Amino acid sequence: MQEALRPLVDLVGPGPATPVTVAGLDVAYAQSGDLLAAAVTVLDARTLAVVDSAVSVGRPAFGYVPGLFAFRELPALLAALDRLSTRPDLLVCDGHGLAHPRRFGLACHLGVVTGLPAIGVGKTPLIGEWDPVQWGRGSWSPLRDGGDVVGRAVRTQDGVKPVFVSVGHRMSLDNATTQVLALAPRYRLPETTRTADRLCREALARAR
C-alpha cells in the first residue's frame, strides 16, 4: 500500500508560508501495548496558543512493525482530526515523512489521506546519515539515504540535539524547516509536538 500511494505525494509544495493554524499530532501507548490515545492540537501559528484539540482512544489497529507505524496509528489520528472544529493549514507529525525506507512515512500517509500539507519531525532518525550540525539555532545538515536527500537534521536551540525534519505532503523542505523553527522558539521540540504529547498522555491516563 505504501508503494502504491507514494506517487501521490507532493514533495514540491511549496506549502503555506504563513499558516494561520498548525496542528500537532501524537500518539501515546499504554505500557501493555493494547491501548493508545491519539491527540491533535491546533495552534495559532502567530501566538502558539492552542485554539482547538481532540483525542481518540482505542486499540492499536496494527502490530508493532518498524516502518509501518502509519497503519498502527493512522485510524486513531484520523478519528481525532475528524473531531476538530478547526481545519488546520498544516499538519506536524511526531514522526517522519520522506525520511522512511519506502519514502512514505506517517506524515506522507496523513498528507495524502487528508489532502493537507504535512511535515514530519522526528526526535530520532529512522534512516539516513548526516554531517555534524553547527552549534547555533537554525543550523542544519542534509539527511541522506542511498544518495537521496530525505530530510534535514535541524538544530532548533543552541547546542541541543537536532530534530529530523522531512517533507510529508504539499511542502518544500525549505518551508518545512522554516515552520519547525517558528514552532520551536524556546524548546528543542516544536510546540505542536509538545502540546499534542501532553494531551495524548493525559487522555491515556484517564482511559486507564
XYZ file of N, CA and C in Angstrom:
624
model
N 0.830 -1.204 0.000
C 0.000 0.000 0.000
C 0.868 1.259 0.000
N 1.953 1.235 0.773
C 2.859 2.388 0.773
C 3.460 2.621 -0.611
N 3.854 1.554 -1.270
C 4.422 1.671 -2.617
C 3.383 2.242 -3.583
N 2.123 1.835 -3.428
C 1.073 2.288 -4.332
C 0.711 3.755 -4.111
N 0.748 4.198 -2.854
C 0.352 5.567 -2.525
C 1.479 6.573 -2.696
N 2.710 6.110 -2.681
C 3.856 7.031 -2.719
C 3.819 8.000 -3.899
N 3.415 7.574 -5.118
C 3.394 8.538 -6.225
C 2.426 9.703 -6.040
N 1.501 9.590 -5.086
C 0.537 10.659 -4.847
C 1.109 11.785 -3.989
N 2.287 11.578 -3.418
C 2.879 12.578 -2.523
C 3.423 13.762 -3.327
N 3.083 14.958 -2.893
C 3.616 16.197 -3.466
C 4.817 16.614 -2.621
N 6.012 16.460 -3.187
C 7.250 16.781 -2.471
C 7.782 18.165 -2.824
N 7.019 18.907 -3.616
C 7.475 20.219 -4.085
C 6.852 21.342 -3.271
N 5.564 21.202 -3.028
C 4.869 22.233 -2.247
C 4.539 23.461 -3.082
N 4.966 24.634 -2.673
C 5.880 24.894 -1.549
C 5.221 24.859 -0.180
N 3.876 24.841 -0.148
C 3.189 24.844 1.135
C 2.946 26.248 1.640
N 2.149 26.377 2.695
C 1.824 27.708 3.230
C 3.032 28.365 3.893
N 3.358 29.569 3.425
C 4.490 30.304 4.011
C 4.110 30.929 5.347
N 2.854 31.332 5.471
C 2.373 31.948 6.714
C 1.067 31.283 7.126
N 1.135 30.029 7.589
C -0.100 29.354 8.016
C -0.739 30.089 9.185
N -2.060 30.060 9.205
C -2.785 30.685 10.316
C -2.875 29.717 11.488
N -3.141 28.449 11.174
C -3.232 27.428 12.215
C -2.368 26.227 11.834
N -1.738 25.639 12.834
C -0.863 24.488 12.632
C -1.237 23.419 13.646
N -1.372 22.181 13.176
C -1.789 21.095 14.063
C -0.615 20.191 14.410
N -0.552 19.793 15.664
C 0.400 18.786 16.110
C -0.323 17.476 16.337
N 0.311 16.371 15.942
C -0.305 15.053 16.089
C 0.659 14.121 16.809
N 0.149 13.402 17.801
C 0.989 12.482 18.555
C 0.127 11.353 19.103
N 0.780 10.236 19.426
C 0.095 9.061 19.962
C 0.861 8.550 21.177
N 0.132 8.221 22.234
C 0.723 7.613 23.429
C 0.159 6.214 23.599
N 1.011 5.295 24.086
C 0.630 3.900 24.247
C 0.667 3.501 25.718
N -0.293 2.676 26.113
C -0.233 2.061 27.432
C 0.949 1.099 27.473
N 1.499 0.894 28.657
C 2.669 0.026 28.795
C 2.375 -1.389 28.288
N 1.138 -1.829 28.415
C 0.759 -3.162 27.937
C 0.736 -3.246 26.420
N 0.642 -2.085 25.756
C 0.629 -2.050 24.308
C -0.731 -2.281 23.676
N -1.764 -2.513 24.489
C -3.077 -2.834 23.931
C -4.043 -1.651 23.953
N -3.551 -0.459 24.287
C -4.379 0.735 24.327
C -3.542 1.925 23.879
N -4.161 2.813 23.095
C -3.460 4.016 22.660
C -4.403 5.204 22.727
N -3.794 6.378 22.809
C -4.541 7.631 22.739
C -3.878 8.514 21.696
N -4.653 8.943 20.714
C -4.161 9.850 19.673
C -4.697 11.243 19.959
N -3.838 12.229 19.815
C -4.240 13.608 20.093
C -3.836 14.519 18.950
N -4.688 15.504 18.701
C -4.391 16.574 17.747
C -4.633 17.894 18.462
N -3.641 18.759 18.450
C -3.799 20.107 18.986
C -3.596 21.096 17.846
N -4.465 22.075 17.758
C -4.354 23.102 16.722
C -3.896 24.390 17.378
N -2.795 24.923 16.899
C -2.204 26.126 17.472
C -2.364 27.312 16.533
N -2.564 28.484 17.127
C -2.451 29.729 16.380
C -0.983 29.888 16.009
N -0.678 29.949 14.731
C 0.717 29.954 14.291
C 1.470 31.190 14.760
N 0.772 32.270 15.048
C 1.439 33.505 15.473
C 1.734 33.493 16.963
N 0.748 33.100 17.785
C 0.927 33.152 19.240
C 1.321 31.808 19.837
N 1.122 30.727 19.092
C 1.356 29.345 19.534
C 0.406 28.925 20.656
N -0.705 29.630 20.777
C -1.740 29.234 21.734
C -2.604 28.132 21.121
N -3.028 27.190 21.934
C -3.901 26.118 21.467
C -5.308 26.677 21.266
N -5.848 26.524 20.060
C -7.183 27.049 19.748
C -8.208 25.936 19.548
N -7.757 24.697 19.408
C -8.662 23.568 19.242
C -7.885 22.293 19.543
N -8.597 21.250 19.945
C -7.929 19.978 20.216
C -8.957 18.856 20.203
N -8.459 17.642 20.010
C -9.324 16.469 20.021
C -8.475 15.241 20.301
N -9.112 14.220 20.877
C -8.424 12.971 21.169
C -9.279 11.798 20.703
N -8.612 10.682 20.514
C -9.290 9.427 20.189
C -8.555 8.314 20.923
N -9.286 7.547 21.715
C -8.695 6.468 22.497
C -9.219 5.137 21.964
N -8.320 4.183 21.770
C -8.754 2.885 21.273
C -7.627 1.876 21.253
N -7.822 0.838 20.482
C -6.833 -0.230 20.354
C -5.947 0.013 19.146
N -4.673 -0.347 19.213
C -3.825 -0.237 18.021
C -4.422 -1.031 16.869
N -4.411 -0.453 15.681
C -5.036 -1.087 14.522
C -4.106 -2.051 13.798
N -2.858 -2.132 14.260
C -1.857 -2.919 13.538
C -0.764 -3.292 14.522
N -0.030 -4.314 14.234
C 1.048 -4.727 15.122
C 2.232 -3.783 15.093
N 3.174 -4.029 15.981
C 4.377 -3.197 16.054
C 5.373 -3.682 14.999
N 5.447 -2.945 13.890
C 6.363 -3.279 12.802
C 7.079 -1.994 12.390
N 8.396 -1.887 12.604
C 9.118 -0.691 12.180
C 8.887 -0.408 10.697
N 8.624 0.865 10.386
C 8.359 1.256 9.015
C 6.897 1.205 8.634
N 6.052 0.614 9.507
C 4.619 0.516 9.230
C 3.796 1.167 10.343
N 4.385 2.161 11.011
C 3.691 2.790 12.127
C 2.415 3.490 11.685
N 2.361 3.958 10.443
C 1.160 4.657 9.990
C -0.068 3.757 10.106
N 0.089 2.474 9.811
C -1.052 1.566 9.866
C -1.490 1.321 11.315
N -0.580 1.507 12.236
C -0.874 1.333 13.662
C -1.581 2.561 14.231
N -1.204 3.740 13.748
C -1.644 4.983 14.362
C -2.651 5.776 13.540
N -2.669 5.568 12.222
C -3.483 6.401 11.339
C -4.976 6.398 11.685
N -5.599 5.243 11.929
C -7.043 5.279 12.220
C -7.393 6.171 13.409
N -6.625 6.083 14.481
C -6.919 6.903 15.668
C -6.638 8.375 15.398
N -5.575 8.684 14.661
C -5.273 10.076 14.349
C -6.345 10.678 13.444
N -6.820 9.920 12.474
C -7.885 10.418 11.603
C -9.173 10.639 12.387
N -9.449 9.758 13.335
C -10.634 9.941 14.171
C -10.541 11.226 14.983
N -9.347 11.510 15.519
C -9.155 12.755 16.269
C -9.277 13.967 15.351
N -8.700 13.889 14.158
C -8.815 15.002 13.208
C -10.272 15.286 12.859
N -11.064 14.248 12.724
C -12.475 14.412 12.380
C -13.254 15.127 13.478
N -12.743 15.102 14.700
C -13.445 15.721 15.826
C -13.094 17.196 16.011
N -12.172 17.688 15.222
C -11.798 19.101 15.317
C -12.899 19.974 14.735
N -13.015 21.175 15.268
C -13.899 22.169 14.666
C -13.128 23.141 13.772
N -11.790 23.050 13.804
C -10.914 23.906 13.002
C -10.146 23.042 12.017
N -10.148 23.426 10.758
C -9.346 22.716 9.759
C -7.972 23.377 9.691
N -6.905 22.697 10.146
C -5.582 23.329 10.195
C -4.987 23.521 8.809
N -4.094 24.492 8.713
C -3.401 24.772 7.451
C -2.212 23.849 7.236
N -1.708 23.237 8.312
C -0.508 22.400 8.229
C -0.558 21.351 9.335
N -0.166 20.120 8.990
C -0.043 19.050 9.970
C 1.430 18.826 10.291
N 1.750 18.764 11.581
C 3.117 18.477 12.031
C 3.074 17.168 12.815
N 3.627 16.127 12.230
C 3.548 14.788 12.821
C 4.774 14.492 13.673
N 4.551 13.808 14.765
C 5.653 13.291 15.578
C 6.124 12.004 14.913
N 6.941 12.142 13.893
C 7.386 11.002 13.099
C 8.064 11.489 11.836
N 8.013 10.695 10.800
C 8.753 11.010 9.585
C 7.838 11.036 8.370
N 8.314 11.692 7.341
C 7.634 11.721 6.067
C 8.456 10.982 5.025
N 9.181 11.755 4.206
C 10.025 11.158 3.172
C 11.188 10.366 3.768
N 11.607 10.705 4.974
C 12.741 10.029 5.620
C 12.305 8.677 6.161
N 12.021 7.767 5.248
C 11.416 6.477 5.544
C 11.966 5.469 4.541
N 12.123 4.204 4.919
C 12.722 3.236 3.982
C 12.029 3.177 2.628
N 10.705 3.353 2.601
C 9.973 3.348 1.335
C 9.522 4.743 0.939
N 10.117 5.764 1.580
C 9.830 7.172 1.277
C 8.349 7.493 1.474
N 7.734 6.846 2.473
C 6.311 7.075 2.710
C 5.988 6.843 4.180
N 6.506 7.736 5.023
C 6.250 7.642 6.449
C 4.889 8.202 6.836
N 4.650 8.300 8.130
C 3.354 8.723 8.663
C 2.922 10.079 8.109
N 3.848 11.041 8.023
C 3.486 12.382 7.545
C 3.038 12.342 6.093
N 3.667 11.509 5.274
C 3.230 11.347 3.884
C 1.840 10.728 3.836
N 1.643 9.679 4.613
C 0.373 8.958 4.604
C -0.768 9.873 5.051
N -0.560 10.612 6.120
C -1.590 11.530 6.605
C -1.871 12.632 5.598
N -0.812 13.160 4.979
C -0.993 14.213 3.994
C -1.801 13.751 2.797
N -1.463 12.567 2.287
C -2.182 12.043 1.123
C -3.642 11.763 1.466
N -3.894 11.162 2.618
C -5.259 10.799 3.002
C -6.123 12.030 3.266
N -5.553 13.052 3.920
C -6.333 14.240 4.271
C -6.290 15.319 3.210
N -5.262 15.296 2.358
C -5.075 16.355 1.378
C -4.433 17.601 1.946
N -4.051 17.578 3.224
C -3.467 18.749 3.876
C -1.942 18.754 3.762
N -1.319 19.930 3.720
C 0.134 19.997 3.821
C 0.589 19.344 5.120
N 1.668 18.571 5.057
C 2.126 17.837 6.237
C 3.640 17.721 6.240
N 4.209 17.722 7.436
C 5.642 17.500 7.608
C 5.855 16.552 8.776
N 6.986 15.894 8.767
C 7.361 15.026 9.867
C 8.500 15.632 10.658
N 8.423 15.528 11.982
C 9.504 15.982 12.859
C 9.805 14.841 13.819
N 10.902 14.150 13.584
C 11.276 13.017 14.405
C 12.305 13.387 15.458
N 12.167 12.789 16.629
C 13.158 13.005 17.691
C 14.450 12.256 17.379
N 14.317 11.125 16.715
C 15.466 10.318 16.306
C 15.278 9.936 14.842
N 16.365 9.653 14.123
C 16.221 9.298 12.709
C 15.776 7.854 12.539
N 15.004 7.597 11.513
C 14.623 6.242 11.149
C 15.629 5.661 10.166
N 16.103 6.508 9.263
C 17.105 6.123 8.272
C 18.042 7.297 8.059
N 19.129 7.065 7.322
C 19.952 8.160 6.826
C 21.177 8.487 7.651
N 22.013 9.296 7.045
C 23.240 9.796 7.666
C 23.300 11.305 7.466
N 24.019 11.972 8.364
C 24.142 13.427 8.273
C 25.467 13.847 8.862
N 25.960 14.984 8.394
C 27.179 15.561 8.945
C 26.849 16.286 10.237
N 27.849 16.487 11.104
C 27.593 17.219 12.344
C 26.957 18.585 12.063
N 25.986 18.931 12.889
C 25.275 20.200 12.730
C 25.953 21.258 13.600
N 26.133 22.450 13.055
C 26.749 23.524 13.828
C 25.938 23.822 15.083
N 26.570 24.478 16.030
C 26.050 24.632 17.397
C 24.792 25.492 17.470
N 24.652 26.487 16.607
C 23.623 27.507 16.773
C 22.244 27.119 16.274
N 21.242 27.714 16.894
C 19.846 27.539 16.466
C 19.701 27.894 14.993
N 18.971 27.067 14.265
C 18.752 27.301 12.839
C 19.745 26.594 11.946
N 20.812 26.051 12.523
C 21.778 25.299 11.723
C 21.177 23.950 11.334
N 21.590 23.436 10.184
C 21.063 22.147 9.751
C 22.057 21.452 8.842
N 21.835 20.157 8.693
C 22.658 19.327 7.824
C 21.733 18.407 7.040
N 22.001 18.185 5.740
C 21.129 17.298 4.964
C 21.131 15.881 5.537
N 19.962 15.275 5.572
C 19.815 13.873 5.947
C 19.763 13.077 4.647
N 20.731 12.199 4.457
C 20.869 11.488 3.181
C 20.685 9.987 3.399
N 20.060 9.369 2.402
C 19.888 7.923 2.425
C 20.015 7.396 0.999
N 20.994 6.543 0.773
C 21.184 5.972 -0.546
C 21.409 6.994 -1.635
N 22.038 8.098 -1.313
C 22.285 9.139 -2.292
C 21.178 10.172 -2.400
N 20.048 9.932 -1.742
C 18.925 10.876 -1.774
C 18.929 11.752 -0.523
N 18.586 13.011 -0.691
C 18.333 13.888 0.455
C 16.877 13.666 0.866
N 16.681 13.104 2.053
C 15.330 12.751 2.505
C 14.833 13.650 3.630
N 15.662 14.580 4.083
C 15.262 15.473 5.161
C 16.444 16.274 5.641
N 16.308 16.802 6.844
C 17.381 17.596 7.454
C 17.454 17.319 8.952
N 18.672 17.319 9.466
C 18.895 17.377 10.904
C 18.964 18.854 11.260
N 18.028 19.324 12.077
C 17.865 20.757 12.335
C 18.078 21.052 13.820
N 18.915 22.040 14.088
C 19.159 22.478 15.467
C 18.142 23.570 15.806
N 17.209 23.252 16.670
C 16.149 24.211 16.999
C 16.522 25.150 18.141
N 17.522 24.762 18.945
C 18.023 25.617 20.024
C 19.531 25.468 20.088
N 20.208 26.490 20.548
C 21.666 26.441 20.636
C 22.118 25.210 21.415
N 22.937 24.393 20.811
C 23.599 23.302 21.500
C 22.764 22.077 21.807
N 21.450 22.078 21.504
C 20.635 20.896 21.800
C 20.742 19.897 20.646
N 20.335 18.646 20.904
C 20.325 17.648 19.855
C 19.393 18.094 18.729
N 19.750 17.827 17.491
C 18.865 18.221 16.386
C 17.608 17.363 16.343
N 16.586 17.882 15.685
C 15.415 17.090 15.323
C 15.538 16.775 13.834
N 14.729 15.835 13.367
C 14.871 15.352 11.996
C 13.591 15.683 11.224
N 13.730 16.650 10.326
C 12.607 17.221 9.595
C 12.549 16.615 8.201
N 11.363 16.188 7.795
C 11.198 15.699 6.425
C 9.837 16.111 5.883
N 9.770 16.195 4.568
C 8.535 16.576 3.895
C 7.537 15.428 3.990
N 6.278 15.773 4.246
C 5.219 14.783 4.219
C 4.397 14.890 2.950
N 3.811 16.058 2.706
C 2.945 16.256 1.542
C 2.715 17.748 1.343
N 2.782 18.188 0.102
C 2.475 19.576 -0.288
C 3.327 20.600 0.449
N 4.578 20.245 0.736
C 5.512 21.156 1.391
C 6.891 21.000 0.762
N 7.638 22.101 0.731
C 9.049 22.015 0.363
C 9.870 21.806 1.629
N 11.079 21.277 1.470
C 11.928 21.046 2.630
C 12.359 22.364 3.260
N 12.602 23.381 2.440
C 12.957 24.699 2.990
C 11.828 25.236 3.862
N 10.612 25.159 3.364
C 9.473 25.669 4.129
C 9.233 24.837 5.378
N 9.388 23.519 5.261
C 9.220 22.662 6.437
C 10.201 23.061 7.539
N 11.446 23.324 7.163
C 12.457 23.740 8.132
C 12.085 25.065 8.774
N 11.641 26.016 7.949
C 11.243 27.329 8.452
C 10.099 27.209 9.453
N 9.103 26.384 9.125
C 7.951 26.246 10.009
C 8.332 25.586 11.332
N 9.199 24.590 11.288
C 9.624 23.921 12.523
C 10.359 24.900 13.434
N 11.223 25.714 12.876
C 11.938 26.694 13.694
C 10.975 27.722 14.289
N 9.974 28.131 13.521
C 8.993 29.090 14.038
C 8.170 28.483 15.167
N 7.967 27.174 15.118
C 7.163 26.491 16.139
C 7.977 26.084 17.366
N 9.275 26.315 17.331
C 10.150 25.921 18.446
C 10.961 27.125 18.939
N 10.296 28.143 19.473
C 11.032 29.338 19.894
C 11.828 29.160 21.179
N 11.453 28.160 22.013
C 12.091 28.041 23.326
C 12.663 26.665 23.624
N 12.100 25.635 23.036
C 12.495 24.267 23.378
C 12.949 23.510 22.139
N 13.529 22.335 22.368
C 14.007 21.517 21.258
C 12.873 21.091 20.337
N 11.747 20.643 20.910
C 10.630 20.168 20.109
C 9.657 21.310 19.814
N 9.029 21.290 18.653
C 8.042 22.324 18.347
C 6.862 22.265 19.305
N 6.220 23.405 19.503
C 5.093 23.467 20.427
C 3.954 22.561 19.984
N 3.813 22.322 18.693
C 2.800 21.397 18.206
C 3.002 20.010 18.808
N 4.234 19.536 18.793
C 4.539 18.217 19.347
C 4.387 18.210 20.865
N 4.838 19.251 21.519
C 4.783 19.310 22.977
C 3.332 19.298 23.478
N 2.465 20.076 22.834
C 1.081 20.142 23.293
C 0.329 18.851 22.971
N 0.581 18.272 21.796
C -0.093 17.018 21.444
C 0.389 15.874 22.333
N 1.677 15.863 22.643
C 2.215 14.826 23.524
C 1.562 14.898 24.904
N 1.443 16.089 25.425
C 0.831 16.257 26.749
C -0.635 15.823 26.732
N -1.349 16.185 25.680
C -2.771 15.860 25.610
C -3.007 14.358 25.475
N -2.220 13.681 24.637
C -2.464 12.241 24.468
C -2.068 11.463 25.725
N -1.056 11.919 26.453
C -0.708 11.255 27.704
C -1.801 11.447 28.760
N -2.377 12.634 28.821
C -3.474 12.887 29.751
C -4.683 12.020 29.408
N -4.996 11.928 28.122
C -6.144 11.115 27.681
C -5.920 9.635 27.989
N -4.686 9.166 27.812
C -4.374 7.775 28.101
C -4.494 7.487 29.600
N -4.023 8.427 30.407
C -4.119 8.234 31.859
C -5.579 8.164 32.315
N -6.436 9.003 31.731
C -7.865 8.957 32.081
C -8.485 7.634 31.636
N -8.103 7.160 30.448
C -8.672 5.916 29.923
C -8.272 4.718 30.765
N -7.044 4.737 31.282
C -6.588 3.619 32.105
C -7.256 3.639 33.465
